[in-house]
Every structure is written in C-alpha cells, then in structure tokens.
Amino acid sequence: MIRKSPKLAGVDAAAVIKEALQRIDVPSRRKFLQSSLTLGGLSLLTGCSLVEAGGIEKALMKISRFNDAAQAWLFDPSRLAPTYPESMITRPFPFNAYYGADKIRQVDADSYRLEVTGLVADKHAWTLDELRALPQTDQVTRHICVEGWSAIGKWGGVTFSSFLARIGADTSAKYVGFKCADDYYTSIDMPTALHPQTQLTLSYDGATLPPKYGFPMKLRMPTKLGYKNPKHIQAIFVTNTYPGGFWEDQGYNWFGGI
Amino acid sequence: MTDSMPTIHPAWLRLTHWLNVIAVVILVMSGWRIYNAAPFFDFKFASEITLGGWLGGAIQWHFAAMWLLAANGLIYLLLNAGTGRLWTKFFPLSPRAIVTDLRTALRGRLSHDDPQQYNSVQRLAYLFVMVDSVLLVLSGLVLWKSVQFPLLRELLGDYETARRVHFFAMAALVGFVAVHLAMVALLPRTLLTMIRGR
Ligand code: HEM
C-alpha cells in the first residue's frame, strides 16, 4: 500500500507513523512510539500503546465495541441530519487529513477507475465520466470532526444507496469498505450506507471536488464523524468480514456515528 | 461515634457517591484532553493533568465513564426521590436561609452539630451539582449523537452551542468539587461518615 517517497520521513508526523506501523515489527514499534514521545508532533500517537493492548486498553476496546452496538441501536435509518442555508457554509472549509496540506494526493482524472468488489453483482470499474453521468443531489450539512470542531459545507454527488442498488450490492451484508488513493481506508455499517443522506461526492460547493476535499470522489455522511468520510476513494467493497479502518485500528470508535 | 449511632448515609448513597467520584475524575481528565484537540478558548489543559495519552485514548475513557456517570447518577436520583430522602435532606430551601448560613459559614462558624442535616448552603450546592450533572449528560448526548437527538439539540441551540454548554457545565462541576473538597478538609468527620455511614 505504501507509495510514499522515503523523503517524507521526518517531515510529516502522521505519514511517518503510518509507514512505521506498517513496516516494523511490534517490539520495535513500541520502541519507536516511546521515542516519539519527545517529538511534539508525534505525541498525538503515544496512545498507540493501544496496539499492544494491556488490560485496561483491552477493556476500553471492549467498551468501544459495546458503544458500536449502542450506536447501531440508536441509529434511525430515516432520521435526517439537519441541513442549512448556503449562507451558513463555513468559508474557508477546513482541510483535514492524517497528513499535512503539502501531502495532498493528486489523482489523475483520465486514468481514474473506481473498483467495485465483494458482494456485488456488477463488478465493472467505473470511470469518472460514468459516475458524473448518474443523477446528482446536493446537501448543505454539518461536518463534525472527532476533535470536536465542526464546519458546514455543501457537497454534491450520487446518493450512495442508489449506487449500491445500481451495482447490485447485497444490502443484507454487514459492511461497506473503502480503500483510498492516500492509503486511507475505512468501513461503515450497511444501514448508514443506505441512509438517504449518504452520498458519493463528486463536487464541493458547486465545483468539481478539489484535491484537498478528496478528488475525484469521497463518501459524505452527515450522520458520521469526519474520519468515517473517506476521500480519494479508489475501491469500494461489500463484505461480511469486518474491514476496520486507518484510525479505527488505532483506537477510534468504529461506528463513529453522530 | 458509638455503634448505637444511627446511620447518616445509607449504603446505596455511599456507593453511588464514590462510584460517581470515579466517573467524574475520569470524565473531567479525559474531557480536558478531548478539549485540547480543538480548543475554543485561548488555552489548553496541561497534558499531565489529562487522561488517555492521545485523543483516541481520551475518547475511549470518556465514552466508557459516561455510562458509569449516567447509570450511577440515575440510580442515585431514583433512590433519592423514591425513598423521599431528596425532600427531607435538601428541602426546605429558602433564599433567606441560604444567606444566613452563608454569612455564618464565612465567619467560620457554620454549625455542623446535627450530622443528620445538611445546612442550606450544602443543600443548594448539592442540588446545584445534581442539576449541573444532568445538564452535562444532556449536552454530552448532543455532542455524542447530535443527529439522533434532534429535540435535545434544538433545545441547546445547535452542536456548537452544546459544546460550550458542556464546557461551562464542566467548569461549574469542577468549581463545586473544589469547594466541596475544601469543606471536607475543614470537617474531616464528614468524610468518615461518607465512608462508614455513621
Ligand atoms: C474525592 C472527592 C470527594 C470527596 C472526598 C467527597 C466527600 C463527600 C463527603 C464527605 C460528603 C458528605 C458531606 C456531609 O455529610 O456533610 C459528600 C457528599 C456529597 N458529594 Fe462528595 N466528595 C467528593 C467528590 C464529589 C463529586 C465529584 C461530586 C459530584 C460531582 C460529589 C457530590 C456530592 C453530593 C451530591 C453529596 C451529597 C450526597 C447526598 O447526601 O445525597 N462529591 N461528599
């Protein structure tokens, strides 16, 4: 999955961590994390002792799974997130990712193909033009970040449930997973995938989705926290096997609902 | 303090009180770390006094202890109301009595001769922290699930106002705890009572 150049190391804390987590074995990872304690930018991830999972961490992870279940139970598939007038859109809308703005991925529009795999009838890969030819809708909704801040934005694209219907997805499956061009990955529950405001987003504020917000395509869910909304999506798969996620595997709650 | 002394604090009260202390300490310390991730004032809490190690860890603590606070708090309130203790211990409560008791207290002469009874300042403080805790839980619900609790969200304004409400309710709770601990330090006998019941 790693496609970053080595010169990234030492520049971008989150990118370093990500590489490290994938490359090095567990004991040296622990050492790595301990030494990272001193580096301000990396202190964010010192809680990655979660990866080692002692007693308390294990108990907290269990409660987090319980919280997944509580949220799935609370989630009302027909309850809509509030929408706002365009005058309330936050400008500029904040950029946020596990890397800095200087590392935003540039995806080539012409060679882009959206892969669709797993429990779906039609597995053909989609070009951007094909996606743009599908019926589009807009939403002005509040994006809430796990960090606590929120911002209102306007996203346009294809209602995800209609896309799932088009590709003949098995909607009795448990999960929909996403793999992204920036090596991010995440997954969501099927009820949220089918929520009317869950959108395969191709535009932001009336213009083509810019790279900083996930060109060529992201998934927008006003019913989930920001880290559940993957950008630069390259592959979508429907599955019954828990796929996890980039932040979720490090300890963020999987359901991440709001 | 002989064995024949009547129970002042029933066992359920002591249990819920100390469970609540655990929940509050975890919630406040992890909450400070969560606040630090996106502070809306010009300051952050020193990470040494926060819990969780990083944002994800803090959130795990916070969303674990919230169940303890809510369930334990509910049991406390229900038992308090159900046994009638709420009315006998915390009422009557008149503004005049509060002012009188506050004056005496400030002169350092608040009588604690009847441990069966809370004075008016205590009554007010305890009732206040009960209401404040309810507000913390309700605003917390809006932060946790603003889409799923539309009525609560509208009552509190919106998600962003709920964040402020939650923060100030925390600040008020911490203020209560500071005064509460000072009072306990002045009257250590009450601590024994809260542990042993008599
Ligand atoms: C280590 C911290 C704490 C200690 C040592 C402590 C100690 C005490 C003591 C000794 C009493 C009995 C007072 C008396 O009989 O006059 C009491 C009552 C009370 N405390 Fe605490 N407390 C602590 C933390 C808290 C916290 C965090 C809260 C709430 C946020 C709280 C809320 C209350 C309430 C509501 C009562 C009255 C309970 C009732 O009678 O129903 N306390 N506490």
Short mmCIF file of C-alpha atoms and ligand atoms in Angstrom, two decimals:
data_model
loop_
_atom_site.label_atom_id
_atom_site.label_comp_id
_atom_site.label_asym_id
_atom_site.label_seq_id
_atom_site.Cartn_x
_atom_site.Cartn_y
_atom_site.Cartn_z
CA MET A 1 0.00 0.00 0.00
CA ILE A 2 2.90 2.32 0.66
CA ARG A 3 3.57 4.55 -2.25
CA LYS A 4 5.18 7.46 -0.50
CA SER A 5 8.73 8.52 -1.22
CA PRO A 6 11.28 7.97 1.59
CA LYS A 7 11.98 11.67 1.84
CA LEU A 8 8.63 12.02 3.58
CA ALA A 9 10.19 10.58 6.70
CA GLY A 10 10.83 13.22 9.33
CA VAL A 11 8.62 15.69 7.56
CA ASP A 12 5.14 14.54 8.19
CA ALA A 13 4.43 13.04 11.59
CA ALA A 14 1.32 11.13 10.63
CA ALA A 15 2.86 9.76 7.46
CA VAL A 16 5.89 8.61 9.43
CA ILE A 17 3.70 6.84 11.92
CA LYS A 18 1.69 5.18 9.24
CA GLU A 19 4.78 3.88 7.49
CA ALA A 20 6.29 2.79 10.74
CA LEU A 21 3.20 0.94 11.85
CA GLN A 22 3.14 -1.00 8.62
CA ARG A 23 6.83 -1.68 8.24
CA ILE A 24 8.24 -2.52 11.60
CA ASP A 25 7.51 -5.41 13.90
CA VAL A 26 5.75 -4.97 17.20
CA PRO A 27 8.67 -4.73 19.70
CA SER A 28 10.46 -2.14 17.63
CA ARG A 29 7.19 -0.35 17.08
CA ARG A 30 6.92 0.03 20.83
CA LYS A 31 10.41 1.49 20.94
CA PHE A 32 9.54 3.75 18.08
CA LEU A 33 6.48 5.04 19.86
CA GLN A 34 8.37 5.58 23.07
CA SER A 35 11.00 7.63 21.34
CA SER A 36 8.27 9.54 19.58
CA LEU A 37 7.02 10.74 22.95
CA THR A 38 9.52 13.55 22.87
CA LEU A 39 8.52 14.84 19.48
CA GLY A 40 5.64 17.23 19.90
CA GLY A 41 4.02 16.40 16.61
CA LEU A 42 4.10 12.71 17.29
CA SER A 43 2.84 12.80 20.85
CA LEU A 44 -0.61 12.53 19.31
CA LEU A 45 0.02 8.88 18.73
CA THR A 46 1.59 7.85 22.01
CA GLY A 47 -1.74 6.26 22.86
CA CYS A 48 -0.85 3.70 20.24
CA SER A 49 0.05 1.58 23.22
CA LEU A 50 -3.50 0.56 22.35
CA VAL A 51 -1.82 -1.52 19.69
CA GLU A 52 -0.16 -3.53 22.44
CA ALA A 53 -3.40 -3.70 24.38
CA GLY A 54 -2.81 -4.19 28.07
CA GLY A 55 -5.66 -4.98 30.44
CA ILE A 56 -7.16 -1.53 30.61
CA GLU A 57 -6.75 -0.92 26.90
CA LYS A 58 -8.48 -4.22 26.19
CA ALA A 59 -11.35 -3.31 28.48
CA LEU A 60 -11.67 0.11 26.84
CA MET A 61 -11.67 -1.54 23.40
CA LYS A 62 -14.46 -3.85 24.58
CA ILE A 63 -16.48 -0.88 25.74
CA SER A 64 -15.82 0.76 22.38
CA ARG A 65 -17.35 -2.33 20.71
CA PHE A 66 -20.29 -2.02 23.09
CA ASN A 67 -20.57 1.61 22.03
CA ASP A 68 -20.66 0.46 18.39
CA ALA A 69 -23.66 -1.69 19.25
CA ALA A 70 -25.32 1.13 21.21
CA GLN A 71 -24.91 3.48 18.26
CA ALA A 72 -26.21 0.94 15.76
CA TRP A 73 -29.24 0.59 18.00
CA LEU A 74 -29.69 4.36 18.31
CA PHE A 75 -29.21 4.96 14.60
CA ASP A 76 -32.51 5.78 12.93
CA PRO A 77 -32.17 5.00 9.20
CA SER A 78 -34.77 7.57 8.27
CA ARG A 79 -33.75 10.40 10.60
CA LEU A 80 -32.07 13.15 8.62
CA ALA A 81 -29.15 15.28 9.72
CA PRO A 82 -30.08 18.98 9.80
CA THR A 83 -29.49 20.94 6.60
CA TYR A 84 -28.53 24.60 6.47
CA PRO A 85 -28.91 27.59 4.15
CA GLU A 86 -25.92 28.19 1.87
CA SER A 87 -25.25 31.44 3.71
CA MET A 88 -24.13 29.37 6.69
CA ILE A 89 -21.40 27.50 4.80
CA THR A 90 -18.05 27.76 6.63
CA ARG A 91 -15.52 29.60 4.48
CA PRO A 92 -12.86 28.53 4.04
CA PHE A 93 -13.93 24.99 4.82
CA PRO A 94 -11.07 23.41 6.82
CA PHE A 95 -8.77 20.83 5.24
CA ASN A 96 -8.10 17.83 7.46
CA ALA A 97 -6.33 14.51 6.92
CA TYR A 98 -3.78 12.29 8.64
CA TYR A 99 -1.14 14.21 6.68
CA GLY A 100 -0.48 17.90 6.09
CA ALA A 101 -1.79 20.03 3.26
CA ASP A 102 1.55 19.68 1.43
CA LYS A 103 0.93 15.95 1.04
CA ILE A 104 -2.48 16.13 -0.62
CA ARG A 105 -2.70 13.40 -3.26
CA GLN A 106 -3.18 14.34 -6.90
CA VAL A 107 -5.30 11.71 -8.61
CA ASP A 108 -5.28 11.63 -12.41
CA ALA A 109 -8.84 12.04 -13.69
CA ASP A 110 -8.35 10.24 -17.01
CA SER A 111 -6.78 7.08 -15.68
CA TYR A 112 -9.03 7.01 -12.59
CA ARG A 113 -11.19 3.91 -12.17
CA LEU A 114 -13.43 3.17 -9.22
CA GLU A 115 -13.14 -0.51 -8.39
CA VAL A 116 -16.21 -2.23 -7.02
CA THR A 117 -15.75 -5.64 -5.47
CA GLY A 118 -17.11 -8.07 -2.90
CA LEU A 119 -20.78 -8.95 -2.57
CA VAL A 120 -21.98 -7.06 -5.65
CA ALA A 121 -23.49 -8.28 -8.91
CA ASP A 122 -21.80 -5.81 -11.27
CA LYS A 123 -18.07 -5.55 -10.68
CA HIS A 124 -17.12 -3.35 -13.58
CA ALA A 125 -14.77 -0.48 -12.75
CA TRP A 126 -16.26 3.00 -13.11
CA THR A 127 -14.73 5.94 -14.97
CA LEU A 128 -15.24 9.42 -13.64
CA ASP A 129 -17.47 10.31 -16.60
CA GLU A 130 -19.71 7.34 -15.87
CA LEU A 131 -20.04 8.45 -12.24
CA ARG A 132 -20.78 12.02 -13.27
CA ALA A 133 -23.50 10.81 -15.62
CA LEU A 134 -25.51 9.39 -12.70
CA PRO A 135 -28.28 11.52 -11.10
CA GLN A 136 -26.74 14.01 -8.63
CA THR A 137 -28.04 15.72 -5.50
CA ASP A 138 -26.69 18.46 -3.22
CA GLN A 139 -26.60 18.75 0.55
CA VAL A 140 -25.56 21.56 2.90
CA THR A 141 -24.77 19.75 6.15
CA ARG A 142 -22.57 19.98 9.20
CA HIS A 143 -19.31 18.06 9.21
CA ILE A 144 -18.32 17.15 12.77
CA CYS A 145 -14.73 16.17 13.46
CA VAL A 146 -13.75 13.71 16.20
CA GLU A 147 -11.54 16.53 17.52
CA GLY A 148 -14.67 18.46 18.39
CA TRP A 149 -14.77 21.22 15.78
CA SER A 150 -17.47 21.38 13.16
CA ALA A 151 -17.98 23.16 9.84
CA ILE A 152 -20.84 23.47 7.40
CA GLY A 153 -20.20 22.58 3.76
CA LYS A 154 -22.01 21.86 0.52
CA TRP A 155 -21.43 18.53 -1.17
CA GLY A 156 -22.90 17.18 -4.39
CA GLY A 157 -22.94 13.71 -5.84
CA VAL A 158 -24.74 10.41 -6.15
CA THR A 159 -26.96 9.10 -3.39
CA PHE A 160 -24.97 6.10 -2.21
CA SER A 161 -28.00 3.83 -1.77
CA SER A 162 -28.89 4.31 -5.44
CA PHE A 163 -25.32 3.50 -6.42
CA LEU A 164 -25.42 0.35 -4.29
CA ALA A 165 -28.68 -0.61 -5.99
CA ARG A 166 -27.12 0.03 -9.41
CA ILE A 167 -24.19 -2.27 -8.77
CA GLY A 168 -26.46 -4.92 -7.30
CA ALA A 169 -24.89 -4.83 -3.84
CA ASP A 170 -26.03 -7.39 -1.31
CA THR A 171 -27.59 -4.95 1.13
CA SER A 172 -28.01 -7.68 3.72
CA ALA A 173 -24.21 -7.71 4.08
CA LYS A 174 -22.80 -6.07 7.20
CA TYR A 175 -20.12 -3.72 5.90
CA VAL A 176 -19.09 -1.47 3.06
CA GLY A 177 -15.35 -0.89 2.94
CA PHE A 178 -13.32 1.83 1.21
CA LYS A 179 -9.73 2.00 0.01
CA CYS A 180 -8.31 5.34 -0.92
CA ALA A 181 -5.55 6.80 -3.08
CA ASP A 182 -3.93 8.36 0.01
CA ASP A 183 -3.62 4.91 1.65
CA TYR A 184 -6.50 5.75 3.94
CA TYR A 185 -9.10 3.07 4.47
CA THR A 186 -12.28 2.78 6.47
CA SER A 187 -15.58 0.93 6.57
CA ILE A 188 -19.18 1.59 7.51
CA ASP A 189 -22.30 -0.33 8.53
CA MET A 190 -24.90 -1.15 5.89
CA PRO A 191 -27.76 0.85 7.49
CA THR A 192 -25.64 4.02 7.28
CA ALA A 193 -24.58 3.13 3.72
CA LEU A 194 -28.28 3.08 2.82
CA HIS A 195 -29.14 6.33 4.67
CA PRO A 196 -30.70 8.87 2.28
CA GLN A 197 -28.01 11.50 3.03
CA THR A 198 -25.06 9.18 2.45
CA GLN A 199 -23.51 10.43 -0.76
CA LEU A 200 -20.78 9.50 -3.23
CA THR A 201 -19.49 13.03 -3.50
CA LEU A 202 -18.11 14.44 -6.75
CA SER A 203 -18.44 18.18 -6.16
CA TYR A 204 -17.88 20.72 -3.41
CA ASP A 205 -19.78 24.00 -3.29
CA GLY A 206 -20.93 23.64 -6.90
CA ALA A 207 -17.46 22.95 -8.36
CA THR A 208 -15.53 19.75 -9.05
CA LEU A 209 -14.38 18.26 -5.76
CA PRO A 210 -10.88 19.74 -5.26
CA PRO A 211 -7.94 17.51 -4.22
CA LYS A 212 -7.94 18.88 -0.66
CA TYR A 213 -11.51 17.64 -0.18
CA GLY A 214 -10.87 14.28 -1.85
CA PHE A 215 -10.76 14.48 -5.67
CA PRO A 216 -12.08 12.71 -7.57
CA MET A 217 -14.58 11.26 -5.12
CA LYS A 218 -15.30 10.95 -1.43
CA LEU A 219 -18.06 9.49 0.69
CA ARG A 220 -20.07 12.10 2.57
CA MET A 221 -22.13 11.05 5.60
CA PRO A 222 -23.63 13.79 7.78
CA THR A 223 -24.53 11.02 10.23
CA LYS A 224 -20.90 10.11 10.96
CA LEU A 225 -17.77 11.82 12.26
CA GLY A 226 -15.25 13.18 9.77
CA TYR A 227 -12.78 10.28 9.88
CA LYS A 228 -15.54 7.96 8.67
CA ASN A 229 -15.86 10.04 5.45
CA PRO A 230 -13.06 8.71 3.19
CA LYS A 231 -11.55 10.87 0.45
CA HIS A 232 -9.88 9.91 -2.88
CA ILE A 233 -11.85 6.65 -2.94
CA GLN A 234 -10.37 4.06 -5.32
CA ALA A 235 -12.16 0.91 -4.29
CA ILE A 236 -15.48 0.08 -2.67
CA PHE A 237 -16.23 -3.40 -1.42
CA VAL A 238 -19.24 -5.02 0.23
CA THR A 239 -18.41 -7.66 2.80
CA ASN A 240 -19.40 -9.52 5.93
CA THR A 241 -15.82 -9.54 7.22
CA TYR A 242 -15.01 -6.62 9.50
CA PRO A 243 -12.65 -4.39 7.48
CA GLY A 244 -11.59 -1.92 10.22
CA GLY A 245 -10.11 1.43 9.29
CA PHE A 246 -6.98 3.57 9.44
CA TRP A 247 -7.90 5.39 12.66
CA GLU A 248 -10.30 2.73 13.88
CA ASP A 249 -7.47 0.18 14.06
CA GLN A 250 -5.60 2.59 16.34
CA GLY A 251 -8.49 3.10 18.73
CA TYR A 252 -11.04 5.50 17.28
CA ASN A 253 -14.53 4.14 17.68
CA TRP A 254 -15.56 2.13 14.61
CA PHE A 255 -19.20 3.20 14.29
CA GLY A 256 -18.33 6.89 14.67
CA GLY A 257 -21.95 7.96 14.39
CA ILE A 258 -23.41 11.33 15.31
CA MET B 1 -19.44 7.79 67.50
CA THR B 2 -20.73 4.71 69.20
CA ASP B 3 -22.29 1.75 67.49
CA SER B 4 -25.68 2.89 68.59
CA MET B 5 -25.43 5.99 66.43
CA PRO B 6 -27.97 5.95 63.64
CA THR B 7 -26.85 5.58 60.01
CA ILE B 8 -26.46 9.00 58.46
CA HIS B 9 -25.59 7.94 54.93
CA PRO B 10 -27.23 4.71 53.71
CA ALA B 11 -25.01 2.22 51.91
CA TRP B 12 -26.52 2.88 48.48
CA LEU B 13 -25.74 6.57 48.86
CA ARG B 14 -22.12 5.97 49.80
CA LEU B 15 -21.69 3.50 46.97
CA THR B 16 -23.21 5.78 44.35
CA HIS B 17 -21.24 8.75 45.72
CA TRP B 18 -17.87 7.02 45.38
CA LEU B 19 -18.69 5.49 42.00
CA ASN B 20 -19.64 8.98 40.91
CA VAL B 21 -16.28 10.30 42.09
CA ILE B 22 -14.52 7.72 39.89
CA ALA B 23 -16.69 8.59 36.89
CA VAL B 24 -16.25 12.35 37.35
CA VAL B 25 -12.47 12.15 37.69
CA ILE B 26 -12.17 10.04 34.53
CA LEU B 27 -14.61 12.18 32.58
CA VAL B 28 -13.08 15.51 33.55
CA MET B 29 -9.49 14.46 32.88
CA SER B 30 -10.23 12.74 29.58
CA GLY B 31 -12.58 15.58 28.65
CA TRP B 32 -9.72 18.07 29.02
CA ARG B 33 -7.65 16.03 26.57
CA ILE B 34 -10.54 15.98 24.10
CA TYR B 35 -10.93 19.75 24.51
CA ASN B 36 -7.21 20.14 23.77
CA ALA B 37 -7.69 18.54 20.34
CA ALA B 38 -9.68 21.59 19.20
CA PRO B 39 -9.71 24.26 21.93
CA PHE B 40 -12.25 27.04 21.52
CA PHE B 41 -10.55 29.28 24.06
CA ASP B 42 -7.03 30.62 24.08
CA PHE B 43 -5.73 27.93 26.40
CA LYS B 44 -5.16 24.21 26.65
CA PHE B 45 -5.05 21.96 29.68
CA ALA B 46 -1.56 20.73 30.59
CA SER B 47 -1.34 17.19 29.26
CA GLU B 48 -0.02 15.95 32.61
CA ILE B 49 -3.44 16.50 34.14
CA THR B 50 -5.28 14.82 31.29
CA LEU B 51 -6.14 11.17 30.74
CA GLY B 52 -5.85 8.96 27.68
CA GLY B 53 -2.42 9.69 26.20
CA TRP B 54 -3.87 10.81 22.88
CA LEU B 55 -7.24 11.87 21.51
CA GLY B 56 -8.38 8.33 20.69
CA GLY B 57 -7.44 7.10 24.15
CA ALA B 58 -9.14 10.03 25.85
CA ILE B 59 -12.31 9.41 23.88
CA GLN B 60 -12.28 5.75 24.89
CA TRP B 61 -12.05 6.71 28.56
CA HIS B 62 -14.70 9.39 28.17
CA PHE B 63 -17.17 7.15 26.35
CA ALA B 64 -16.64 4.38 28.89
CA ALA B 65 -17.01 6.52 32.02
CA MET B 66 -20.09 8.27 30.60
CA TRP B 67 -22.07 5.06 31.09
CA LEU B 68 -20.98 4.87 34.72
CA LEU B 69 -21.86 8.51 35.36
CA ALA B 70 -25.26 8.25 33.69
CA ALA B 71 -26.31 4.87 35.11
CA ASN B 72 -24.98 5.56 38.60
CA GLY B 73 -26.43 9.08 38.59
CA LEU B 74 -29.80 7.76 37.53
CA ILE B 75 -29.78 5.17 40.32
CA TYR B 76 -28.82 7.88 42.84
CA LEU B 77 -31.57 10.23 41.69
CA LEU B 78 -34.21 7.50 41.56
CA LEU B 79 -33.36 6.14 45.01
CA ASN B 80 -33.10 9.66 46.39
CA ALA B 81 -36.54 10.55 45.05
CA GLY B 82 -38.05 7.11 45.67
CA THR B 83 -37.07 6.97 49.34
CA GLY B 84 -38.23 10.53 49.88
CA ARG B 85 -34.71 11.39 51.01
CA LEU B 86 -34.46 14.08 48.33
CA TRP B 87 -37.23 16.10 50.00
CA THR B 88 -36.22 15.59 53.60
CA LYS B 89 -32.48 16.17 53.13
CA PHE B 90 -32.45 19.01 50.62
CA PHE B 91 -35.68 20.87 51.39
CA PRO B 92 -36.98 23.25 52.57
CA LEU B 93 -34.56 25.61 50.98
CA SER B 94 -35.20 29.34 51.19
CA PRO B 95 -33.06 32.17 49.88
CA ARG B 96 -33.05 33.73 53.35
CA ALA B 97 -31.76 30.56 54.99
CA ILE B 98 -29.04 30.31 52.34
CA VAL B 99 -27.91 33.88 53.01
CA THR B 100 -27.93 33.34 56.77
CA ASP B 101 -26.00 30.08 56.53
CA LEU B 102 -23.55 31.58 54.06
CA ARG B 103 -22.86 34.51 56.40
CA THR B 104 -22.25 32.18 59.32
CA ALA B 105 -20.10 29.97 57.18
CA LEU B 106 -17.95 32.89 56.04
CA ARG B 107 -17.43 33.85 59.67
CA GLY B 108 -16.20 30.29 60.10
CA ARG B 109 -18.94 29.32 62.47
CA LEU B 110 -21.26 27.15 60.42
CA SER B 111 -22.77 24.70 62.80
CA HIS B 112 -22.45 21.07 61.90
CA ASP B 113 -23.83 19.84 65.18
CA ASP B 114 -26.54 17.74 63.58
CA PRO B 115 -24.85 15.48 61.04
CA GLN B 116 -28.31 14.22 60.03
CA GLN B 117 -28.98 17.55 58.38
CA TYR B 118 -27.36 19.50 55.61
CA ASN B 119 -27.27 23.25 56.11
CA SER B 120 -28.80 25.45 53.43
CA VAL B 121 -25.54 26.12 51.64
CA GLN B 122 -24.88 22.40 51.36
CA ARG B 123 -28.42 21.81 50.17
CA LEU B 124 -28.01 24.41 47.49
CA ALA B 125 -24.59 23.14 46.44
CA TYR B 126 -25.73 19.51 46.22
CA LEU B 127 -28.92 20.35 44.36
CA PHE B 128 -26.88 22.52 42.04
CA VAL B 129 -24.43 19.75 41.24
CA MET B 130 -27.29 17.33 40.61
CA VAL B 131 -28.83 19.71 38.07
CA ASP B 132 -25.41 20.51 36.61
CA SER B 133 -24.66 16.80 36.17
CA VAL B 134 -27.95 16.31 34.35
CA LEU B 135 -27.02 19.22 32.09
CA LEU B 136 -23.62 17.64 31.47
CA VAL B 137 -25.23 14.38 30.44
CA LEU B 138 -27.80 16.06 28.21
CA SER B 139 -25.29 18.33 26.47
CA GLY B 140 -22.96 15.34 26.21
CA LEU B 141 -25.71 13.41 24.44
CA VAL B 142 -25.97 16.22 21.88
CA LEU B 143 -22.21 16.16 21.31
CA TRP B 144 -22.18 12.38 21.04
CA LYS B 145 -25.28 11.99 18.84
CA SER B 146 -26.44 15.36 17.60
CA VAL B 147 -28.32 13.82 14.67
CA GLN B 148 -30.08 11.15 16.74
CA PHE B 149 -31.33 13.57 19.45
CA PRO B 150 -32.88 16.40 17.43
CA LEU B 151 -35.08 17.73 20.24
CA LEU B 152 -32.21 18.00 22.71
CA ARG B 153 -30.03 19.55 20.01
CA GLU B 154 -32.64 22.22 19.25
CA LEU B 155 -33.14 22.90 22.96
CA LEU B 156 -29.44 23.57 23.36
CA GLY B 157 -29.22 25.64 20.19
CA ASP B 158 -27.03 23.50 17.96
CA TYR B 159 -23.95 21.29 18.09
CA GLU B 160 -21.57 24.21 18.63
CA THR B 161 -23.58 25.76 21.46
CA ALA B 162 -23.85 22.32 23.06
CA ARG B 163 -20.03 22.22 23.10
CA ARG B 164 -19.94 25.47 25.09
CA VAL B 165 -22.73 24.36 27.41
CA HIS B 166 -20.87 21.12 28.06
CA PHE B 167 -17.66 23.01 28.77
CA PHE B 168 -19.19 25.51 31.18
CA ALA B 169 -21.16 22.80 32.94
CA MET B 170 -17.82 21.01 33.41
CA ALA B 171 -16.25 24.19 34.76
CA ALA B 172 -19.13 24.61 37.22
CA LEU B 173 -18.76 20.99 38.32
CA VAL B 174 -15.04 21.44 38.89
CA GLY B 175 -15.81 24.60 40.87
CA PHE B 176 -18.26 22.66 43.01
CA VAL B 177 -15.71 19.92 43.62
CA ALA B 178 -13.08 22.46 44.71
CA VAL B 179 -15.42 23.99 47.31
CA HIS B 180 -16.72 20.53 48.27
CA LEU B 181 -13.21 19.24 48.93
CA ALA B 182 -12.32 22.36 50.92
CA MET B 183 -15.37 21.80 53.11
CA VAL B 184 -14.50 18.14 53.62
CA ALA B 185 -10.95 19.17 54.57
CA LEU B 186 -12.38 21.57 57.16
CA LEU B 187 -14.70 18.93 58.55
CA PRO B 188 -12.89 15.58 58.15
CA ARG B 189 -15.52 13.89 60.30
CA THR B 190 -17.95 14.09 57.38
CA LEU B 191 -15.53 12.05 55.30
CA LEU B 192 -15.64 9.23 57.84
CA THR B 193 -19.41 9.38 57.73
CA MET B 194 -19.40 9.20 53.95
CA ILE B 195 -17.23 6.08 54.16
CA ARG B 196 -18.67 4.24 57.17
CA GLY B 197 -22.21 5.55 57.03
CA ARG B 198 -22.21 6.71 60.65
C1 HEM C 1 -12.56 12.82 46.29
C2 HEM C 1 -13.59 13.58 46.08
C3 HEM C 1 -14.76 13.73 47.01
C4 HEM C 1 -14.84 13.59 48.36
C5 HEM C 1 -13.69 13.30 49.34
C6 HEM C 1 -16.20 13.81 48.74
C7 HEM C 1 -16.70 13.77 50.03
C8 HEM C 1 -18.00 13.94 50.40
C9 HEM C 1 -18.50 13.89 51.74
C10 HEM C 1 -17.63 13.68 52.96
C11 HEM C 1 -19.84 14.09 51.71
C12 HEM C 1 -20.80 14.14 52.90
C13 HEM C 1 -20.94 15.57 53.34
C14 HEM C 1 -21.64 15.68 54.68
O1 HEM C 1 -22.07 14.63 55.21
O2 HEM C 1 -21.78 16.79 55.17
C15 HEM C 1 -20.20 14.24 50.33
C16 HEM C 1 -21.48 14.43 49.86
C17 HEM C 1 -21.81 14.69 48.55
N1 HEM C 1 -20.92 14.76 47.47
FE1 HEM C 1 -18.93 14.40 47.56
N2 HEM C 1 -16.93 14.07 47.61
C18 HEM C 1 -16.09 14.02 46.54
C19 HEM C 1 -16.41 14.22 45.20
C20 HEM C 1 -17.66 14.54 44.78
C21 HEM C 1 -18.01 14.77 43.40
C22 HEM C 1 -17.04 14.70 42.24
C23 HEM C 1 -19.34 15.04 43.37
C24 HEM C 1 -20.24 15.35 42.22
C25 HEM C 1 -19.88 15.77 41.07
C26 HEM C 1 -19.83 14.97 44.72
C27 HEM C 1 -21.14 15.19 45.08
C28 HEM C 1 -21.63 15.05 46.35
C29 HEM C 1 -23.04 15.16 46.67
C30 HEM C 1 -24.17 15.45 45.70
C31 HEM C 1 -23.15 14.92 48.04
C32 HEM C 1 -24.45 14.86 48.85
C33 HEM C 1 -24.96 13.45 48.66
C34 HEM C 1 -26.28 13.20 49.33
O3 HEM C 1 -26.39 13.36 50.56
O4 HEM C 1 -27.21 12.81 48.60
N3 HEM C 1 -18.80 14.66 45.55
N4 HEM C 1 -19.07 14.15 49.54
#
